[in-house]
Short mmCIF file of C-alpha atoms in Angstrom, two decimals:
data_model
loop_
_atom_site.label_atom_id
_atom_site.label_comp_id
_atom_site.label_asym_id
_atom_site.label_seq_id
_atom_site.Cartn_x
_atom_site.Cartn_y
_atom_site.Cartn_z
CA MET A 30 113.01 98.33 103.19
CA GLY A 31 110.58 96.44 100.96
CA TYR A 32 106.83 96.00 100.68
CA MET A 33 106.55 93.86 103.83
CA GLN A 34 107.22 96.73 106.23
CA GLY A 35 106.08 100.19 107.27
CA ASN A 36 103.12 101.69 105.48
CA TRP A 37 103.12 99.05 102.76
CA ALA A 38 101.64 96.51 105.17
CA PRO A 39 97.85 96.02 104.90
CA VAL A 40 95.23 96.75 107.55
CA SER A 41 92.82 94.09 108.77
CA THR A 42 90.11 96.15 110.49
CA GLN A 43 87.19 97.63 108.56
CA LEU A 44 85.65 100.68 110.24
CA GLU A 45 82.34 102.34 109.46
CA GLN A 46 81.71 106.10 109.81
CA HIS A 47 84.18 106.50 112.66
CA GLN A 48 83.93 110.16 113.74
CA VAL A 49 87.12 112.20 114.12
CA GLU A 50 87.53 115.79 115.27
CA ILE A 51 89.36 118.20 112.97
CA ASP A 52 92.18 120.39 114.20
CA GLY A 53 91.42 123.66 112.40
CA GLU A 54 88.35 124.29 110.27
CA LEU A 55 87.37 123.29 106.76
CA PRO A 56 85.51 125.69 104.45
CA GLY A 57 81.86 125.13 103.67
CA ASP A 58 82.35 124.15 100.02
CA LEU A 59 84.04 120.92 101.16
CA VAL A 60 81.31 119.89 103.60
CA GLY A 61 79.51 116.73 102.50
CA GLY A 62 82.28 115.74 100.13
CA MET A 63 84.51 112.67 100.37
CA PHE A 64 88.24 112.08 99.85
CA VAL A 65 88.93 108.55 98.62
CA ARG A 66 92.12 106.54 98.48
CA MET A 67 92.22 103.25 96.58
CA GLY A 68 94.80 100.55 97.11
CA ALA A 69 95.68 96.87 97.22
CA ASN A 70 95.25 95.36 100.69
CA THR A 71 96.28 91.72 101.05
CA ILE A 72 93.79 89.81 103.20
CA CYS A 73 96.11 86.95 104.15
CA TRP A 74 99.12 88.37 105.94
CA PRO A 75 101.94 87.54 105.83
CA PRO A 76 101.60 86.28 102.26
CA THR A 77 102.94 82.94 101.08
CA GLY A 78 104.38 84.38 97.88
CA VAL A 79 106.62 87.33 97.04
CA HIS A 80 104.78 90.47 98.08
CA HIS A 81 104.66 93.58 95.88
CA ALA A 82 102.81 96.90 95.96
CA PHE A 83 100.56 95.59 93.16
CA ASN A 84 99.47 92.48 95.11
CA GLY A 85 96.31 92.25 97.17
CA GLU A 86 92.57 92.71 97.23
CA ALA A 87 91.01 96.11 96.55
CA MET A 88 90.29 98.32 99.55
CA ILE A 89 88.80 101.80 99.54
CA HIS A 90 89.49 104.33 102.33
CA MET A 91 86.88 107.09 102.62
CA VAL A 92 87.17 110.39 104.52
CA THR A 93 83.85 112.27 104.56
CA ILE A 94 83.73 115.93 105.60
CA LYS A 95 80.71 115.86 107.91
CA ASP A 96 81.01 119.55 108.83
CA GLY A 97 83.77 122.12 109.27
CA GLU A 98 84.94 120.50 112.50
CA THR A 99 84.21 116.77 112.10
CA LEU A 100 84.92 114.06 109.58
CA GLU A 101 83.99 110.39 109.26
CA TYR A 102 86.38 107.60 108.30
CA THR A 103 85.25 104.35 106.64
CA ASN A 104 87.27 101.63 104.92
CA SER A 105 85.85 98.71 102.95
CA LEU A 106 87.18 95.74 101.04
CA ILE A 107 85.62 95.49 97.60
CA ASP A 108 84.30 91.96 97.53
CA SER A 109 83.50 90.18 94.29
CA LYS A 110 81.13 87.25 93.97
CA PRO A 111 82.18 84.04 95.76
CA GLU A 112 82.47 82.11 92.51
CA ASP A 113 84.91 84.74 91.23
CA ARG A 114 87.16 84.27 94.27
CA LEU A 115 87.84 80.55 93.89
CA SER A 116 91.12 81.03 92.09
CA ALA A 117 94.44 79.23 92.26
CA PHE A 118 96.08 82.60 91.75
CA SER A 119 94.59 84.09 94.91
CA ASN A 120 96.09 83.96 98.39
CA GLU A 121 92.76 82.82 99.78
CA THR A 122 89.50 81.22 98.75
CA CYS A 123 86.21 82.52 100.11
CA LEU A 124 87.83 85.48 101.87
CA GLY A 125 90.45 83.75 103.92
CA ASN A 126 89.22 80.22 104.60
CA SER A 127 92.34 78.80 102.97
CA CYS A 128 94.97 81.37 103.94
CA GLY A 129 98.45 79.97 103.79
CA VAL A 130 98.13 77.94 100.61
CA PRO A 131 100.64 78.77 97.84
CA TYR A 132 99.58 81.50 95.48
CA PHE A 133 101.11 83.44 92.61
CA GLY A 134 101.19 87.19 92.05
CA PHE A 135 103.11 90.00 90.35
CA GLY A 136 105.91 89.80 92.90
CA ASP A 137 106.50 86.16 91.98
CA LEU A 138 106.58 86.94 88.25
CA ASN A 139 109.24 89.58 88.82
CA ARG A 140 111.38 87.57 91.17
CA GLY A 141 112.91 85.54 88.35
CA GLY A 142 114.49 82.25 89.37
CA PHE A 143 111.91 79.45 89.67
CA ALA A 144 108.92 81.68 88.90
CA LEU A 145 107.85 79.56 85.93
CA LEU A 146 108.03 76.36 87.99
CA ARG A 147 105.96 77.94 90.76
CA LEU A 148 103.41 79.11 88.18
CA LEU A 149 103.08 75.59 86.81
CA LEU A 150 102.65 74.18 90.32
CA VAL A 151 99.89 76.69 91.07
CA LYS A 152 98.10 75.70 87.86
CA LEU A 153 98.47 72.04 88.81
CA ARG A 154 96.93 72.80 92.21
CA ALA A 155 93.96 74.39 90.46
CA LYS A 156 93.42 71.30 88.35
CA ILE A 157 93.71 68.88 91.29
CA MET A 158 91.36 70.94 93.50
CA ASN A 159 88.97 71.58 90.62
CA LEU A 160 89.18 75.30 91.32
CA ASN A 161 87.59 77.85 89.06
CA THR A 162 90.30 80.02 87.55
CA PRO A 163 88.73 83.16 86.09
CA THR A 164 90.34 84.89 83.16
CA GLN A 165 92.89 87.57 83.95
CA GLU A 166 90.33 90.18 82.92
CA ARG A 167 87.97 89.01 85.71
CA LEU A 168 90.56 87.98 88.29
CA GLN A 169 89.52 90.51 90.93
CA PRO A 170 88.14 94.06 91.26
CA GLY A 171 90.70 96.70 90.32
CA SER A 172 92.59 98.27 93.21
CA THR A 173 94.42 101.17 91.54
CA SER A 174 91.88 103.94 91.02
CA LEU A 175 88.24 104.99 91.31
CA ILE A 176 86.39 106.17 88.20
CA THR A 177 83.08 107.99 88.05
CA HIS A 178 81.27 108.46 84.76
CA ALA A 179 77.65 108.88 83.67
CA ASN A 180 76.31 108.34 87.20
CA LYS A 181 78.22 105.09 87.64
CA THR A 182 81.24 104.28 89.80
CA TYR A 183 83.99 101.78 89.01
CA THR A 184 87.23 100.53 90.49
CA ALA A 185 89.99 100.05 87.95
CA SER A 186 93.37 98.51 87.30
CA GLU A 187 94.91 98.16 83.87
CA ILE A 188 94.93 94.34 83.89
CA VAL A 189 91.21 93.75 84.59
CA LEU A 190 87.79 94.87 83.44
CA PRO A 191 86.27 97.85 85.28
CA PHE A 192 84.33 96.73 88.36
CA GLU A 193 81.12 98.63 89.11
CA ILE A 194 80.29 99.46 92.73
CA SER A 195 77.70 101.41 94.67
CA LEU A 196 79.53 103.82 96.99
CA GLU A 197 77.84 105.38 100.00
CA LYS A 198 79.25 107.15 103.04
CA ASP A 199 78.95 103.98 105.13
CA GLY A 200 80.72 101.68 102.67
CA VAL A 201 80.70 99.90 99.34
CA SER A 202 78.37 97.40 97.66
CA PRO A 203 79.71 95.39 94.69
CA LYS A 204 77.78 95.22 91.44
CA GLY A 205 80.18 93.32 89.20
CA PHE A 206 82.50 93.52 86.22
CA SER A 207 81.45 95.75 83.35
CA THR A 208 82.20 95.69 79.62
CA PHE A 209 80.79 99.22 79.18
CA ASP A 210 77.72 97.92 77.34
CA GLY A 211 79.82 95.66 75.14
CA LEU A 212 82.65 98.09 74.32
CA LEU A 213 85.18 95.79 76.03
CA ALA A 214 83.63 92.53 74.77
CA ASN A 215 84.44 90.50 71.66
CA GLN A 216 87.87 91.90 70.83
CA THR A 217 89.19 91.08 67.37
CA PHE A 218 92.74 90.51 68.62
CA GLY A 219 93.84 88.87 71.86
CA PRO A 220 91.54 87.70 74.68
CA GLU A 221 87.80 87.98 74.16
CA GLU A 222 87.46 90.81 76.69
CA GLY A 223 89.52 93.94 77.06
CA THR A 224 90.70 95.78 80.16
CA MET A 225 90.38 99.25 81.65
CA SER A 226 93.07 101.85 82.23
CA ALA A 227 93.95 102.95 85.75
CA HIS A 228 94.06 106.51 84.37
CA PRO A 229 91.36 107.30 81.82
CA ARG A 230 90.76 110.94 80.98
CA THR A 231 87.51 112.90 81.06
CA ASP A 232 87.24 115.73 78.55
CA PRO A 233 86.10 118.66 80.72
CA THR A 234 84.32 120.23 77.73
CA THR A 235 82.48 117.30 76.16
CA GLY A 236 82.24 115.00 79.19
CA GLU A 237 83.57 112.05 77.17
CA LEU A 238 85.67 109.35 78.84
CA LEU A 239 88.75 108.19 76.91
CA PHE A 240 91.39 105.58 77.72
CA PHE A 241 94.17 103.33 76.47
CA SER A 242 94.60 99.81 77.84
CA ALA A 243 96.23 96.47 77.12
CA ASN A 244 95.61 92.86 78.10
CA PHE A 245 98.14 91.27 80.44
CA GLY A 246 97.23 87.60 80.91
CA SER A 247 96.81 84.49 78.83
CA GLY A 248 96.31 85.13 75.11
CA ALA A 249 97.56 88.73 75.28
CA VAL A 250 99.02 90.09 72.06
CA PRO A 251 101.11 93.25 71.44
CA PHE A 252 98.16 95.60 71.00
CA VAL A 253 97.07 98.78 72.78
CA ASN A 254 93.33 99.39 72.84
CA PHE A 255 91.73 102.83 72.63
CA GLY A 256 88.27 103.23 74.13
CA ASN A 257 85.85 106.14 74.11
CA LEU A 258 82.52 106.57 75.95
CA ASP A 259 80.25 109.55 75.38
CA ALA A 260 79.08 111.77 78.23
CA ASP A 261 76.09 109.49 78.84
CA GLY A 262 78.29 106.41 79.16
CA LEU A 263 77.41 104.93 75.77
CA PRO A 264 80.13 103.23 73.68
CA LYS A 265 81.48 105.56 71.04
CA LYS A 266 84.72 104.06 69.70
CA TYR A 267 87.10 101.13 70.22
CA ILE A 268 90.29 100.78 68.19
CA GLN A 269 92.91 98.06 68.60
CA ILE A 270 96.40 99.35 67.82
CA PRO A 271 99.37 97.03 67.08
CA VAL A 272 102.58 98.01 68.89
CA PRO A 273 106.18 96.77 68.56
CA SER A 274 106.99 93.47 70.25
CA PRO A 275 107.87 92.93 73.01
CA PRO A 276 105.28 95.43 74.23
CA ALA A 277 105.70 97.85 77.10
CA ALA A 278 105.14 96.30 80.50
CA PHE A 279 102.57 98.96 81.41
CA TYR A 280 100.36 101.42 79.53
CA HIS A 281 99.45 103.14 82.77
CA ASP A 282 98.47 106.70 81.84
CA MET A 283 97.86 108.96 78.84
CA PHE A 284 97.78 112.54 77.54
CA LEU A 285 94.68 114.27 76.17
CA THR A 286 94.22 117.42 74.10
CA LYS A 287 91.29 118.79 72.11
CA ASN A 288 92.17 116.77 69.00
CA TYR A 289 94.56 114.03 70.14
CA ALA A 290 94.84 111.17 72.61
CA VAL A 291 98.41 110.02 73.31
CA PHE A 292 99.84 106.88 74.92
CA PHE A 293 103.49 106.21 75.74
CA HIS A 294 105.40 103.08 74.74
CA SER A 295 107.94 102.60 77.53
CA SER A 296 111.42 101.09 77.47
CA LEU A 297 110.24 98.92 80.39
CA LYS A 298 109.12 95.77 78.55
CA LYS A 299 107.42 92.48 79.36
CA ASP A 300 108.34 89.17 77.77
CA SER A 301 106.97 85.88 79.14
CA SER A 302 109.72 83.90 77.36
CA ARG A 303 112.16 85.27 79.95
CA LEU A 304 110.52 83.14 82.64
CA ALA A 305 111.86 79.97 81.01
CA LYS A 306 115.35 81.46 81.36
CA MET A 307 114.74 82.11 85.08
CA GLU A 308 114.59 85.87 84.47
CA THR A 309 112.03 88.50 85.48
CA LEU A 310 108.92 88.97 83.34
CA THR A 311 109.60 92.70 83.01
CA TYR A 312 112.92 94.26 82.05
CA PHE A 313 114.30 97.64 81.03
CA ASP A 314 115.60 97.71 77.45
CA SER A 315 118.15 100.52 77.20
CA ASN A 316 118.36 99.93 73.44
CA SER A 317 114.68 100.78 72.91
CA ASN A 318 113.78 104.45 73.10
CA LEU A 319 110.62 105.75 74.72
CA ALA A 320 107.98 106.40 72.05
CA PHE A 321 104.56 108.05 71.79
CA GLY A 322 101.47 106.87 69.94
CA VAL A 323 99.48 109.94 68.88
CA LEU A 324 95.92 109.06 67.88
CA PRO A 325 93.63 111.72 66.39
CA ARG A 326 90.39 111.68 68.36
CA ASN A 327 88.49 111.45 65.06
CA ALA A 328 90.48 108.37 64.00
CA THR A 329 88.58 105.48 62.43
CA SER A 330 91.36 102.86 62.49
CA HIS A 331 94.84 102.18 63.86
CA GLU A 332 96.27 103.38 60.55
CA ASP A 333 95.53 106.95 61.66
CA LEU A 334 98.09 106.63 64.48
CA ILE A 335 101.17 108.86 64.37
CA TRP A 336 104.20 107.11 65.90
CA ILE A 337 106.93 109.38 67.30
CA GLU A 338 110.11 108.16 68.98
CA ALA A 339 111.79 110.13 71.77
CA PRO A 340 115.57 110.72 71.65
CA ASN A 341 116.30 108.45 74.62
CA PRO A 342 115.06 105.36 76.47
CA GLY A 343 112.87 105.87 79.52
CA HIS A 344 109.80 104.97 81.50
CA ILE A 345 106.76 106.98 82.59
CA TRP A 346 104.22 106.06 85.23
CA HIS A 347 102.09 109.22 85.41
CA THR A 348 101.47 112.18 83.15
CA ILE A 349 100.73 115.82 83.97
CA GLY A 350 99.18 117.29 80.84
CA ALA A 351 99.64 118.35 77.24
CA ARG A 352 99.35 121.49 75.11
CA GLU A 353 98.29 121.50 71.48
CA ASP A 354 99.50 124.21 69.11
CA GLY A 355 98.74 123.38 65.49
CA ASP A 356 100.94 120.45 64.50
CA GLN A 357 102.96 120.61 67.72
CA LEU A 358 102.22 118.85 70.99
CA THR A 359 104.02 119.67 74.23
CA LEU A 360 103.82 116.93 76.85
CA PHE A 361 104.80 117.08 80.53
CA ALA A 362 105.54 114.06 82.73
CA PRO A 363 108.00 112.77 85.32
CA LYS A 364 110.37 110.50 83.36
CA PHE A 365 112.70 107.74 84.57
CA GLU A 366 115.87 107.45 82.47
CA ASN A 367 116.16 103.80 83.50
CA TYR A 368 114.20 101.40 85.68
CA SER A 369 114.66 98.26 87.76
CA ASN A 370 113.67 94.97 86.14
CA ASP A 371 111.77 93.95 89.27
CA VAL A 372 109.75 97.21 89.43
CA GLN A 373 110.67 98.72 92.80
CA ILE A 374 107.96 101.34 92.49
CA HIS A 375 107.90 104.01 95.24
CA LEU A 376 110.60 102.37 97.37
CA ASP A 377 113.72 104.32 98.33
CA THR A 378 115.58 102.05 95.91
CA GLU A 379 113.46 103.15 92.94
CA GLU A 380 115.26 105.05 90.21
CA SER A 381 114.90 108.84 90.03
CA SER A 382 112.28 110.54 87.85
CA TYR A 383 112.51 114.16 86.72
CA LEU A 384 109.92 116.54 85.31
CA THR A 385 110.45 116.38 81.55
CA LYS A 386 109.04 118.39 78.67
CA PHE A 387 108.58 116.58 75.35
CA VAL A 388 107.88 118.56 72.17
CA LEU A 389 106.40 116.48 69.35
CA ASN A 390 106.22 117.68 65.75
CA LEU A 391 103.36 115.80 64.10
CA ASN A 392 104.58 116.66 60.58
CA THR A 393 108.23 115.67 60.85
CA LYS A 394 107.56 113.03 63.55
CA GLU A 395 110.47 114.40 65.55
CA CYS A 396 110.63 114.73 69.33
CA THR A 397 112.80 116.72 71.69
CA GLU A 398 112.97 116.25 75.44
CA GLN A 399 114.26 118.44 78.26
CA ILE A 400 114.38 118.08 82.04
CA ILE A 401 112.88 121.29 83.44
CA PHE A 402 113.14 120.69 87.21
CA ASP A 403 116.06 119.21 89.13
CA GLU A 404 114.20 117.49 91.96
CA VAL A 405 113.01 113.88 91.95
CA VAL A 406 109.23 114.11 91.46
CA GLU A 407 106.26 111.79 90.86
CA ARG A 408 102.52 111.44 91.50
CA PRO A 409 101.47 114.80 89.97
CA THR A 410 98.03 116.34 90.50
CA VAL A 411 96.33 119.12 88.53
CA ASN A 412 92.96 120.84 88.28
CA PRO A 413 90.71 118.15 86.73
CA ASN A 414 88.52 120.82 85.11
CA VAL A 415 91.37 122.04 82.88
CA MET A 416 92.41 120.20 79.72
CA SER A 417 95.89 121.75 79.42
CA PRO A 418 97.02 122.83 82.89
CA THR A 419 99.35 125.69 83.74
CA PHE A 420 99.94 124.50 87.30
CA ALA A 421 101.00 121.09 88.55
CA TYR A 422 101.51 119.92 92.12
CA LEU A 423 104.37 117.42 92.28
CA ARG A 424 105.33 115.12 95.12
CA SER A 425 109.04 115.74 95.61
CA GLU A 426 111.62 113.37 97.04
CA GLY A 427 114.34 116.05 96.99
CA LYS A 428 117.60 115.66 95.09
CA GLU A 429 117.66 111.85 95.28
CA SER A 430 115.14 109.04 95.41
CA SER A 431 113.43 108.28 98.72
CA GLU A 432 110.28 106.49 99.86
CA MET A 433 107.28 108.38 98.47
CA GLY A 434 108.33 111.97 99.29
CA ARG A 435 108.07 114.65 101.99
CA HIS A 436 107.26 117.79 99.99
CA ILE A 437 104.71 118.96 97.43
CA VAL A 438 105.96 121.51 94.90
CA LYS A 439 103.66 123.88 93.02
CA PHE A 440 105.14 124.17 89.52
CA ASN A 441 104.24 126.60 86.72
CA LEU A 442 104.45 124.78 83.38
CA ILE A 443 104.49 128.05 81.40
CA THR A 444 107.36 129.77 83.21
CA GLU A 445 108.90 126.38 84.10
CA GLU A 446 109.53 127.51 87.67
CA ALA A 447 108.52 126.32 91.13
CA GLU A 448 106.12 128.75 92.82
CA GLY A 449 105.67 127.21 96.24
CA VAL A 450 106.29 124.20 98.43
CA ILE A 451 104.58 122.49 101.35
CA GLU A 452 105.64 119.72 103.73
CA CYS A 453 103.68 117.35 105.92
CA GLY A 454 105.89 117.36 109.01
CA VAL A 455 108.83 115.59 110.62
CA ASN A 456 109.58 112.04 109.45
CA CYS A 457 106.43 112.06 107.35
CA HIS A 458 105.76 110.57 103.91
CA PHE A 459 103.10 111.80 101.50
CA GLY A 460 100.86 109.31 99.75
CA GLU A 461 99.32 111.09 96.79
CA SER A 462 98.13 114.66 97.18
CA LEU A 463 94.97 115.58 95.30
CA PHE A 464 93.99 119.00 93.95
CA VAL A 465 90.33 119.86 94.60
CA PRO A 466 89.01 122.99 92.81
CA ARG A 467 87.24 125.61 94.91
CA VAL A 468 83.54 125.78 94.06
CA ASN A 469 82.59 128.60 91.65
CA SER A 470 86.16 129.85 91.19
CA SER A 471 87.53 130.79 87.77
CA LEU A 472 91.19 130.57 88.81
CA GLU A 473 92.93 127.34 87.82
CA ASP A 474 95.06 127.22 90.98
CA ASP A 475 92.28 128.18 93.42
CA GLY A 476 91.40 125.19 95.53
CA TYR A 477 92.73 122.73 98.07
CA LEU A 478 95.39 120.05 98.34
CA MET A 479 94.43 116.94 100.30
CA ASP A 480 96.41 113.89 101.31
CA ILE A 481 96.75 111.18 103.96
CA PRO A 482 100.47 111.23 104.88
CA TYR A 483 102.11 108.48 106.93
CA TYR A 484 104.05 109.26 110.12
CA LYS A 485 106.75 106.67 110.63
CA ASP A 486 107.53 107.42 114.30
CA THR A 487 103.96 106.71 115.42
CA HIS A 488 103.03 104.31 112.59
CA SER A 489 99.92 106.42 112.01
CA SER A 490 98.15 108.51 109.38
CA ARG A 491 96.63 111.99 109.30
CA PHE A 492 94.25 113.67 106.86
CA LEU A 493 95.67 117.08 105.89
CA VAL A 494 94.28 119.97 103.83
CA TRP A 495 96.00 123.06 102.41
CA ASP A 496 94.55 126.15 100.71
CA THR A 497 96.44 126.39 97.40
CA LEU A 498 96.25 130.20 97.29
CA ARG A 499 97.78 130.35 100.78
CA LEU A 500 100.32 127.56 100.77
CA GLU A 501 102.70 129.63 102.86
CA THR A 502 100.26 129.57 105.80
CA GLY A 503 100.56 125.77 106.08
CA VAL A 504 97.89 123.21 106.87
CA ILE A 505 94.41 124.69 107.37
CA ALA A 506 92.92 121.47 108.78
CA SER A 507 94.23 118.14 110.02
CA ALA A 508 92.82 115.04 111.70
CA GLU A 509 94.48 111.94 113.08
CA LEU A 510 92.68 108.96 111.59
CA PRO A 511 91.52 106.05 113.76
CA GLN A 512 93.85 103.65 111.99
CA ARG A 513 96.83 103.75 109.66
CA VAL A 514 96.00 104.13 105.97
CA PRO A 515 98.49 102.30 103.71
CA TYR A 516 100.09 104.18 100.83
CA GLY A 517 97.85 102.36 98.38
CA ALA A 518 97.54 103.85 94.92
CA HIS A 519 95.39 106.77 93.81
CA GLY A 520 92.89 109.20 95.29
CA LYS A 521 89.71 110.94 94.17
CA TRP A 522 87.44 113.70 95.47
CA LEU A 523 83.68 113.21 95.37
CA GLU A 524 81.62 116.37 95.82
CA SER A 525 78.58 116.43 98.10
CA SER A 526 76.33 116.33 95.00
CA PHE A 527 77.65 112.82 94.25
CA PHE A 528 75.64 111.49 97.20
CA GLN A 529 72.39 113.30 96.45
#
């Protein structure tokens, strides 16, 4: 099954504050808060090109806890300005008035074959129709994650600028692309403007926002960019870092410790010259080992980077956390030992990823790696208030790869043992569970797990909540949502204070 079926298909109806009764009862510290899931949601369906999980306009699904017994569901497309939508690379112009015209997306790039010819034809169409083709960095609002920092809210994907929005309980109002007060403008190398990571990190002690990113479109060069905003949202640092060519296809996530920020250089590469040979843009290079770029947070230039190669090739989508002990860093992440050239992310045909511990010696520049859990896991979540977590909650697919996963495993990174497991029901698939800390608790693992699993038999979705100190008691609250919520990408919890 591919991205045209099941819970990968988009939804066309936008609902506003649709009230739903909760089965069970939610505790008072969650009341007034909102669970958010971001994702790509193609407006024109079925698409005229090759569909992929990365294709589509940004949609945000919002579940607000109205009280202990009722919630409200809202979903909104994140609409950019009309002049930004007139693109030959979009499946529509002016929100659907030209649905059905040829377009070009990530799925086409990774199909191989006549992808280059199709790309040239799309560009020719743009010229003939005198269409405005925005730069890749302003192609559309990001659909991967939601970022909040310094009283501002952004949607993000790693191939575009952050897109600022105003988010209320009844929907979303667009504000526009942001360069973070010039931090992402006027790059020395590559395109004029930079991009934003789908997974920046907030230092829970200083409040700073840190990220690694890379340009993807026209004019991109093999550089990774490190950005740093202070707690008030003011630009603090921007360093462009050269990386080996061809570069990794994705610089999707990062590790953060008190003194270091770390990106991973994957064996999954991108090389546009492959298109002329009728091959996929991305490909897995088994002769190129996974590597880590370790940047001291007080660095002043790319020359301060410490480059450390892992013993084996591999790919990482998402990280868990890192520990710093003098000149030694210990990193935890689900790692793929190999990966499909056409990026079959989260399908049952995707390769298996296992929880892996990497130990980096910053003096000798040596790295060891060890698989520490024998189940296929991905999409980890941890307490966001902890820099170096002890506990991780891992979506498990069992002993072999399957679509998304049906269990969440609580894993202790110190003892390297599983401490609990939950499931969402029969023939159910998790999306991405999210750990929400309990208010005023000092225990790292005291809080709640939330998710919107998909139920294949009824083609429906439910909002589920677990108490992480009582996982064995099962779901404490559930609610069937008024419409199916696609798997999408990543979630976020917004406390009630966010809306005050």
